[in-house]
Amino acid sequence: MQILVFGKDGQLGKAFQQQFEQTPLEKFGVQVQLIGRSDCDLANPQEMIALLGRVKPNVIINAAAYTAVDQAESEPELAHAINARAPQLMAQYAVENGATLLHYSTDYVFDGGKAGVYIESDLRNPLSQYGKSKAAGEHAIEEVFKKASKGQYAILRTSWVYGDGGNFIRTILRLAKEREALNIIQDQLGVPTSAQWLAAISLDFIFNDEWQIQKITSGIYHAVPPGQTNWYELAIVAINSAIEVGASLKLDPSNIKPIQAIEYPLPAPRPMNSRMSAQKLKKAIEARADVSKLQRWDTSWTEQVRTYVQALVKEQVI
Ligand SMILES: NC(=O)c1ccc[n+]([C@@H]2O[C@H](COP(=O)([O-])OP(=O)(O)OC[C@H]3O[C@@H](n4cnc5c(N)ncnc54)[C@H](OP(=O)(O)O)[C@@H]3O)[C@@H](O)[C@H]2O)c1
């Protein structure tokens, strides 16, 4: 079996790489090709189609995306090419070849106006160009598979991702070394998601213990760990976790001031409410997974952030 992973140098792509390094792939007859931007530019359809034709993957994991949310406001065509056109071509390959497509999307497809927690069938209404390009990607995949008799797909919608790469938590930890006080937004709600956790539950979903592809119900699934928070609380948890393991910071958590999003304007509007329920995905995995896999769903976002931050401190990354 051939697995092709796009986006090998991104946070999620690196998390997949780590998952594969921990697996005796040969034993299960699995081959993995990790593809970065220099191997294949997803903005170039011909390059991508040629690569798919050469590798002939049974599973495509698309961890690549145009993720520069503010920059996308001035580069909507490029964002669309990478986030909508490229996944559409991956979907076309999957339906023509009976392959499985695992694609990632974002809470930014929502406008954030819902009072409660978002579920998969809630209406897409993106506020930003990035959100629009990701929503167009979801729609394009759905449309390609509508007429398909072969292949399957899952679009995993996630939020506030942190891993090996630039992210909110690393920015806060860096600023905490440089500054004595910080203002952080408190009125935007969401769920921080570990890239490692996301890669692990993705593999739980589409493979069994023998690395055989499982039949899944094609569609959108929300993929976030238990709990919910806001940016201010996330910053406090991150800073306290770093202090617990002896990080030397200039910033005392009592000097983090909660502010409103309106006080910190950015080029791209963000949804005020990004909370998503992952019950659909959890139930689908529960229906056939063993107990050890289900334990991943018991770890709250708080515990996951603590583990992540403390590893960064111990490895002297920050
Ligand atoms: N980060 C978040 O907070 C967040 C939140 C919600 C959803 N998501 C979704 O989760 C998925 C993974 O995100 P992530 O945080 O891992 O993103 P990331 O760290 O920004 O990684 C994205 C990867 O895509 C690659 N890429 C960008 N343009 C490309 C192109 N034209 N051709 C080939 N590769 C290209 C980048 O290559 P380079 O390394 O060369 O730049 C990068 O390695 C994405 O679908 C994203 O939309 C992320």
GROMACS .gro file of C-alpha atoms and ligand atoms in nm:
model
  366
    1MET     CA    1   0.000   0.000   0.000
    2GLN     CA    2   0.121   0.347  -0.092
    3ILE     CA    3   0.051   0.647   0.130
    4LEU     CA    4   0.127   0.992  -0.009
    5VAL     CA    5   0.150   1.279   0.239
    6PHE     CA    6   0.145   1.637   0.109
    7GLY     CA    7   0.280   1.912   0.336
    8LYS     CA    8   0.567   1.721   0.499
    9ASP     CA    9   0.731   2.037   0.636
   10GLY     CA   10   0.421   2.179   0.805
   11GLN     CA   11   0.311   2.120   1.165
   12LEU     CA   12   0.071   1.840   1.074
   13GLY     CA   13   0.299   1.695   0.808
   14LYS     CA   14   0.583   1.664   1.060
   15ALA     CA   15   0.346   1.502   1.309
   16PHE     CA   16   0.255   1.239   1.047
   17GLN     CA   17   0.623   1.184   0.977
   18GLN     CA   18   0.677   1.111   1.349
   19GLN     CA   19   0.382   0.872   1.356
   20PHE     CA   20   0.524   0.680   1.060
   21GLU     CA   21   0.873   0.670   1.214
   22GLN     CA   22   0.723   0.491   1.516
   23THR     CA   23   0.559   0.223   1.300
   24PRO     CA   24   0.722  -0.089   1.146
   25LEU     CA   25   0.581  -0.002   0.805
   26GLU     CA   26   0.767  -0.277   0.618
   27LYS     CA   27   0.604  -0.543   0.833
   28PHE     CA   28   0.264  -0.423   0.715
   29GLY     CA   29   0.367  -0.372   0.351
   30VAL     CA   30   0.317   0.003   0.376
   31GLN     CA   31   0.520   0.258   0.181
   32VAL     CA   32   0.502   0.626   0.265
   33GLN     CA   33   0.608   0.915   0.041
   34LEU     CA   34   0.636   1.250   0.217
   35ILE     CA   35   0.606   1.542  -0.022
   36GLY     CA   36   0.712   1.901   0.043
   37ARG     CA   37   0.676   2.219  -0.158
   38SER     CA   38   1.011   2.165  -0.334
   39ASP     CA   39   0.896   1.819  -0.453
   40CYS     CA   40   0.561   1.942  -0.582
   41ASP     CA   41   0.407   2.289  -0.590
   42LEU     CA   42   0.037   2.245  -0.520
   43ALA     CA   43  -0.034   2.568  -0.705
   44ASN     CA   44   0.082   2.387  -1.019
   45PRO     CA   45  -0.190   2.136  -1.122
   46GLN     CA   46   0.021   1.963  -1.389
   47GLU     CA   47   0.300   1.894  -1.141
   48MET     CA   48   0.051   1.747  -0.897
   49ILE     CA   49  -0.130   1.530  -1.148
   50ALA     CA   50   0.204   1.395  -1.276
   51LEU     CA   51   0.315   1.311  -0.919
   52LEU     CA   52  -0.010   1.126  -0.842
   53GLY     CA   53   0.025   0.933  -1.168
   54ARG     CA   54   0.381   0.830  -1.078
   55VAL     CA   55   0.324   0.734  -0.712
   56LYS     CA   56  -0.027   0.587  -0.756
   57PRO     CA   57  -0.118   0.624  -0.386
   58ASN     CA   58  -0.393   0.420  -0.224
   59VAL     CA   59  -0.420   0.689   0.043
   60ILE     CA   60  -0.360   1.063   0.002
   61ILE     CA   61  -0.311   1.262   0.322
   62ASN     CA   62  -0.329   1.632   0.240
   63ALA     CA   63  -0.160   1.812   0.529
   64ALA     CA   64  -0.052   2.098   0.299
   65ALA     CA   65  -0.239   2.424   0.280
   66TYR     CA   66  -0.203   2.796   0.229
   67THR     CA   67  -0.228   2.890   0.599
   68ALA     CA   68  -0.116   3.256   0.606
   69VAL     CA   69  -0.456   3.383   0.720
   70ASP     CA   70  -0.387   3.759   0.698
   71GLN     CA   71  -0.173   3.739   0.383
   72ALA     CA   72  -0.455   3.554   0.207
   73GLU     CA   73  -0.655   3.878   0.211
   74SER     CA   74  -0.415   4.011  -0.056
   75GLU     CA   75  -0.349   3.673  -0.230
   76PRO     CA   76  -0.696   3.517  -0.265
   77GLU     CA   77  -0.620   3.348  -0.599
   78LEU     CA   78  -0.310   3.172  -0.467
   79ALA     CA   79  -0.498   3.064  -0.152
   80HIS     CA   80  -0.777   2.928  -0.372
   81ALA     CA   81  -0.535   2.740  -0.599
   82ILE     CA   82  -0.372   2.561  -0.303
   83ASN     CA   83  -0.673   2.523  -0.073
   84ALA     CA   84  -0.948   2.451  -0.324
   85ARG     CA   85  -0.817   2.359  -0.670
   86ALA     CA   86  -0.543   2.122  -0.546
   87PRO     CA   87  -0.777   1.922  -0.314
   88GLN     CA   88  -1.030   1.904  -0.598
   89LEU     CA   89  -0.766   1.735  -0.817
   90MET     CA   90  -0.672   1.500  -0.531
   91ALA     CA   91  -1.042   1.408  -0.503
   92GLN     CA   92  -1.059   1.345  -0.879
   93TYR     CA   93  -0.760   1.113  -0.855
   94ALA     CA   94  -0.926   0.932  -0.560
   95VAL     CA   95  -1.256   0.868  -0.740
   96GLU     CA   96  -1.083   0.755  -1.058
   97ASN     CA   97  -0.850   0.517  -0.874
   98GLY     CA   98  -1.061   0.403  -0.578
   99ALA     CA   99  -0.827   0.576  -0.332
  100THR     CA  100  -0.887   0.727   0.014
  101LEU     CA  101  -0.845   1.103   0.055
  102LEU     CA  102  -0.783   1.251   0.397
  103HIS     CA  103  -0.805   1.630   0.383
  104TYR     CA  104  -0.795   1.899   0.655
  105SER     CA  105  -1.011   2.203   0.696
  106THR     CA  106  -1.069   2.474   0.950
  107ASP     CA  107  -1.305   2.636   1.197
  108TYR     CA  108  -1.261   2.950   0.983
  109VAL     CA  109  -1.524   2.814   0.740
  110PHE     CA  110  -1.776   2.935   1.002
  111ASP     CA  111  -1.874   3.295   1.076
  112GLY     CA  112  -1.860   3.237   1.452
  113GLY     CA  113  -2.213   3.366   1.509
  114LYS     CA  114  -2.353   3.041   1.652
  115ALA     CA  115  -2.433   3.058   2.023
  116GLY     CA  116  -2.331   2.696   2.089
  117VAL     CA  117  -2.085   2.442   1.960
  118TYR     CA  118  -2.057   2.388   1.582
  119ILE     CA  119  -2.148   2.051   1.432
  120GLU     CA  120  -2.051   1.923   1.087
  121SER     CA  121  -2.382   2.010   0.916
  122ASP     CA  122  -2.379   2.375   1.027
  123LEU     CA  123  -2.375   2.623   0.742
  124ARG     CA  124  -2.037   2.737   0.607
  125ASN     CA  125  -2.014   3.115   0.604
  126PRO     CA  126  -1.645   3.213   0.606
  127LEU     CA  127  -1.545   3.569   0.695
  128SER     CA  128  -1.192   3.576   0.548
  129GLN     CA  129  -1.026   3.489   0.215
  130TYR     CA  130  -0.846   3.200   0.388
  131GLY     CA  131  -1.179   3.072   0.522
  132LYS     CA  132  -1.338   3.112   0.178
  133SER     CA  133  -1.058   2.917   0.010
  134LYS     CA  134  -1.085   2.633   0.266
  135ALA     CA  135  -1.467   2.628   0.236
  136ALA     CA  136  -1.428   2.611  -0.144
  137GLY     CA  137  -1.191   2.315  -0.095
  138GLU     CA  138  -1.449   2.132   0.117
  139HIS     CA  139  -1.721   2.201  -0.139
  140ALA     CA  140  -1.502   2.094  -0.433
  141ILE     CA  141  -1.422   1.757  -0.270
  142GLU     CA  142  -1.791   1.699  -0.187
  143GLU     CA  143  -1.891   1.775  -0.547
  144VAL     CA  144  -1.631   1.541  -0.701
  145PHE     CA  145  -1.739   1.252  -0.475
  146LYS     CA  146  -2.113   1.312  -0.535
  147LYS     CA  147  -2.097   1.125  -0.867
  148ALA     CA  148  -1.833   0.873  -0.758
  149SER     CA  149  -1.871   0.498  -0.750
  150LYS     CA  150  -1.516   0.441  -0.620
  151GLY     CA  151  -1.297   0.593  -0.351
  152GLN     CA  152  -1.375   0.756  -0.015
  153TYR     CA  153  -1.286   1.076   0.167
  154ALA     CA  154  -1.282   1.242   0.505
  155ILE     CA  155  -1.244   1.615   0.560
  156LEU     CA  156  -1.121   1.666   0.914
  157ARG     CA  157  -1.203   2.017   1.036
  158THR     CA  158  -0.969   2.127   1.309
  159SER     CA  159  -0.872   2.447   1.494
  160TRP     CA  160  -0.589   2.635   1.669
  161VAL     CA  161  -0.323   2.380   1.568
  162TYR     CA  162   0.015   2.366   1.745
  163GLY     CA  163   0.310   2.139   1.670
  164ASP     CA  164   0.659   2.166   1.524
  165GLY     CA  165   0.627   2.508   1.360
  166GLY     CA  166   0.501   2.859   1.413
  167ASN     CA  167   0.187   2.883   1.626
  168PHE     CA  168   0.016   3.094   1.896
  169ILE     CA  169   0.167   2.903   2.191
  170ARG     CA  170   0.525   2.940   2.066
  171THR     CA  171   0.466   3.311   1.998
  172ILE     CA  172   0.336   3.363   2.353
  173LEU     CA  173   0.630   3.176   2.506
  174ARG     CA  174   0.876   3.382   2.302
  175LEU     CA  175   0.705   3.707   2.402
  176ALA     CA  176   0.702   3.592   2.765
  177LYS     CA  177   1.083   3.585   2.755
  178GLU     CA  178   1.103   3.935   2.608
  179ARG     CA  179   0.823   4.131   2.778
  180GLU     CA  180   0.688   4.195   3.127
  181ALA     CA  181   0.326   4.244   3.020
  182LEU     CA  182   0.099   4.120   2.740
  183ASN     CA  183  -0.254   4.188   2.616
  184ILE     CA  184  -0.438   3.877   2.491
  185ILE     CA  185  -0.783   3.840   2.334
  186GLN     CA  186  -1.038   3.684   2.566
  187ASP     CA  187  -1.362   3.696   2.368
  188GLN     CA  188  -1.274   3.454   2.084
  189LEU     CA  189  -1.361   3.096   2.173
  190GLY     CA  190  -1.214   2.775   2.030
  191VAL     CA  191  -1.028   2.450   2.090
  192PRO     CA  192  -0.647   2.420   2.071
  193THR     CA  193  -0.545   2.104   1.881
  194SER     CA  194  -0.213   1.923   1.902
  195ALA     CA  195  -0.077   1.828   1.559
  196GLN     CA  196   0.052   1.501   1.711
  197TRP     CA  197  -0.293   1.418   1.848
  198LEU     CA  198  -0.455   1.506   1.516
  199ALA     CA  199  -0.218   1.285   1.314
  200ALA     CA  200  -0.271   0.995   1.557
  201ILE     CA  201  -0.651   1.009   1.553
  202SER     CA  202  -0.647   1.049   1.172
  203LEU     CA  203  -0.457   0.720   1.140
  204ASP     CA  204  -0.687   0.555   1.398
  205PHE     CA  205  -0.977   0.654   1.177
  206ILE     CA  206  -0.865   0.519   0.841
  207PHE     CA  207  -0.645   0.220   0.935
  208ASN     CA  208  -0.687  -0.082   1.158
  209ASP     CA  209  -0.404  -0.228   1.370
  210GLU     CA  210  -0.271  -0.419   1.066
  211TRP     CA  211  -0.258  -0.098   0.863
  212GLN     CA  212  -0.542  -0.205   0.638
  213ILE     CA  213  -0.756   0.075   0.501
  214GLN     CA  214  -1.095   0.083   0.671
  215LYS     CA  215  -1.425   0.159   0.504
  216ILE     CA  216  -1.536   0.498   0.634
  217THR     CA  217  -1.847   0.702   0.572
  218SER     CA  218  -1.725   0.977   0.343
  219GLY     CA  219  -1.791   1.328   0.472
  220ILE     CA  220  -1.684   1.606   0.705
  221TYR     CA  221  -1.572   1.530   1.061
  222HIS     CA  222  -1.472   1.775   1.332
  223ALA     CA  223  -1.137   1.680   1.485
  224VAL     CA  224  -1.058   1.864   1.808
  225PRO     CA  225  -0.978   1.734   2.157
  226PRO     CA  226  -1.219   1.762   2.452
  227GLY     CA  227  -1.289   2.104   2.605
  228GLN     CA  228  -1.293   2.463   2.487
  229THR     CA  229  -1.121   2.788   2.576
  230ASN     CA  230  -1.023   3.139   2.464
  231TRP     CA  231  -0.682   3.283   2.362
  232TYR     CA  232  -0.628   3.452   2.702
  233GLU     CA  233  -0.685   3.130   2.896
  234LEU     CA  234  -0.467   2.936   2.651
  235ALA     CA  235  -0.184   3.185   2.709
  236ILE     CA  236  -0.219   3.149   3.087
  237VAL     CA  237  -0.212   2.766   3.066
  238ALA     CA  238   0.095   2.779   2.838
  239ILE     CA  239   0.287   3.022   3.061
  240ASN     CA  240   0.201   2.836   3.383
  241SER     CA  241   0.305   2.505   3.223
  242ALA     CA  242   0.642   2.656   3.128
  243ILE     CA  243   0.694   2.801   3.478
  244GLU     CA  244   0.615   2.460   3.635
  245VAL     CA  245   0.923   2.311   3.468
  246GLY     CA  246   1.149   2.603   3.551
  247ALA     CA  247   1.140   2.818   3.236
  248SER     CA  248   1.287   3.158   3.305
  249LEU     CA  249   1.041   3.416   3.178
  250LYS     CA  250   1.018   3.793   3.214
  251LEU     CA  251   0.641   3.774   3.212
  252ASP     CA  252   0.439   3.695   3.524
  253PRO     CA  253   0.097   3.545   3.434
  254SER     CA  254  -0.069   3.811   3.650
  255ASN     CA  255   0.057   4.069   3.399
  256ILE     CA  256  -0.139   3.916   3.109
  257LYS     CA  257  -0.434   4.144   3.047
  258PRO     CA  258  -0.749   4.007   2.880
  259ILE     CA  259  -0.869   4.229   2.595
  260GLN     CA  260  -1.146   4.217   2.335
  261ALA     CA  261  -1.077   4.117   1.973
  262ILE     CA  262  -1.198   4.459   1.862
  263GLU     CA  263  -0.898   4.612   2.043
  264TYR     CA  264  -0.654   4.404   1.831
  265PRO     CA  265  -0.758   4.449   1.466
  266LEU     CA  266  -0.600   4.218   1.207
  267PRO     CA  267  -0.630   4.221   0.825
  268ALA     CA  268  -0.846   3.904   0.820
  269PRO     CA  269  -1.157   3.881   1.036
  270ARG     CA  270  -1.170   3.574   1.264
  271PRO     CA  271  -1.481   3.393   1.392
  272MET     CA  272  -1.563   3.489   1.752
  273ASN     CA  273  -1.684   3.137   1.824
  274SER     CA  274  -1.482   2.844   1.683
  275ARG     CA  275  -1.599   2.577   1.924
  276MET     CA  276  -1.664   2.246   1.746
  277SER     CA  277  -1.803   1.915   1.864
  278ALA     CA  278  -1.597   1.611   1.759
  279GLN     CA  279  -1.860   1.356   1.868
  280LYS     CA  280  -1.917   1.229   1.512
  281LEU     CA  281  -1.550   1.135   1.463
  282LYS     CA  282  -1.517   0.996   1.814
  283LYS     CA  283  -1.820   0.770   1.763
  284ALA     CA  284  -1.693   0.649   1.424
  285ILE     CA  285  -1.359   0.549   1.581
  286GLU     CA  286  -1.531   0.403   1.889
  287ALA     CA  287  -1.739   0.179   1.665
  288ARG     CA  288  -1.435  -0.035   1.585
  289ALA     CA  289  -1.121   0.081   1.764
  290ASP     CA  290  -0.949  -0.091   2.053
  291VAL     CA  291  -0.936   0.061   2.401
  292SER     CA  292  -0.583   0.203   2.370
  293LYS     CA  293  -0.690   0.421   2.075
  294LEU     CA  294  -0.993   0.552   2.257
  295GLN     CA  295  -0.774   0.675   2.542
  296ARG     CA  296  -0.658   0.957   2.315
  297TRP     CA  297  -1.005   1.109   2.354
  298ASP     CA  298  -0.970   1.126   2.734
  299THR     CA  299  -0.688   1.381   2.723
  300SER     CA  300  -0.823   1.735   2.745
  301TRP     CA  301  -0.673   2.026   2.550
  302THR     CA  302  -0.527   2.157   2.880
  303GLU     CA  303  -0.326   1.842   2.945
  304GLN     CA  304  -0.210   1.830   2.584
  305VAL     CA  305  -0.091   2.191   2.590
  306ARG     CA  306   0.091   2.128   2.918
  307THR     CA  307   0.274   1.827   2.774
  308TYR     CA  308   0.364   2.022   2.458
  309VAL     CA  309   0.494   2.329   2.642
  310GLN     CA  310   0.693   2.128   2.894
  311ALA     CA  311   0.860   1.930   2.614
  312LEU     CA  312   0.956   2.261   2.443
  313VAL     CA  313   1.111   2.386   2.768
  314LYS     CA  314   1.296   2.060   2.839
  315GLU     CA  315   1.429   2.040   2.482
  316GLN     CA  316   1.527   2.408   2.511
  317VAL     CA  317   1.326   2.497   2.201
  318ILE     CA  318   1.206   2.805   2.390
  319LIG     N1  319  -0.251   2.602   1.198
  319LIG     C1  320  -0.373   2.615   1.243
  319LIG     O1  321  -0.397   2.681   1.346
  319LIG     C2  322  -0.488   2.548   1.172
  319LIG     C3  323  -0.619   2.570   1.220
  319LIG     C4  324  -0.726   2.508   1.155
  319LIG     C5  325  -0.703   2.426   1.046
  319LIG     N2  326  -0.576   2.409   1.000
  319LIG     C6  327  -0.557   2.324   0.883
  319LIG     O2  328  -0.477   2.213   0.923
  319LIG     C7  329  -0.394   2.171   0.815
  319LIG     C8  330  -0.249   2.165   0.860
  319LIG     O3  331  -0.209   2.294   0.905
  319LIG     P1  332  -0.061   2.322   0.961
  319LIG     O4  333  -0.077   2.403   1.084
  319LIG     O5  334   0.017   2.197   0.964
  319LIG     O6  335  -0.008   2.419   0.846
  319LIG     P2  336   0.143   2.466   0.820
  319LIG     O7  337   0.230   2.436   0.935
  319LIG     O8  338   0.132   2.608   0.771
  319LIG     O9  339   0.187   2.374   0.700
  319LIG     C9  340   0.135   2.386   0.572
  319LIG    C10  341   0.230   2.321   0.474
  319LIG    O10  342   0.175   2.338   0.343
  319LIG    C11  343   0.283   2.364   0.256
  319LIG     N3  344   0.244   2.440   0.138
  319LIG    C12  345   0.195   2.566   0.133
  319LIG     N4  346   0.181   2.605   0.004
  319LIG    C13  347   0.224   2.500  -0.072
  319LIG    C14  348   0.235   2.480  -0.213
  319LIG     N5  349   0.202   2.573  -0.301
  319LIG     N6  350   0.282   2.361  -0.254
  319LIG    C15  351   0.319   2.265  -0.168
  319LIG     N7  352   0.312   2.278  -0.035
  319LIG    C16  353   0.265   2.396   0.013
  319LIG    C17  354   0.380   2.449   0.338
  319LIG    O11  355   0.506   2.440   0.278
  319LIG     P3  356   0.633   2.525   0.331
  319LIG    O12  357   0.677   2.453   0.455
  319LIG    O13  358   0.728   2.516   0.219
  319LIG    O14  359   0.580   2.663   0.356
  319LIG    C18  360   0.370   2.385   0.474
  319LIG    O15  361   0.469   2.285   0.492
  319LIG    C19  362  -0.422   2.271   0.701
  319LIG    O16  363  -0.519   2.216   0.616
  319LIG    C20  364  -0.480   2.392   0.771
  319LIG    O17  365  -0.566   2.467   0.686
  319LIG    C21  366  -0.469   2.467   1.062
   0.00000   0.00000   0.00000
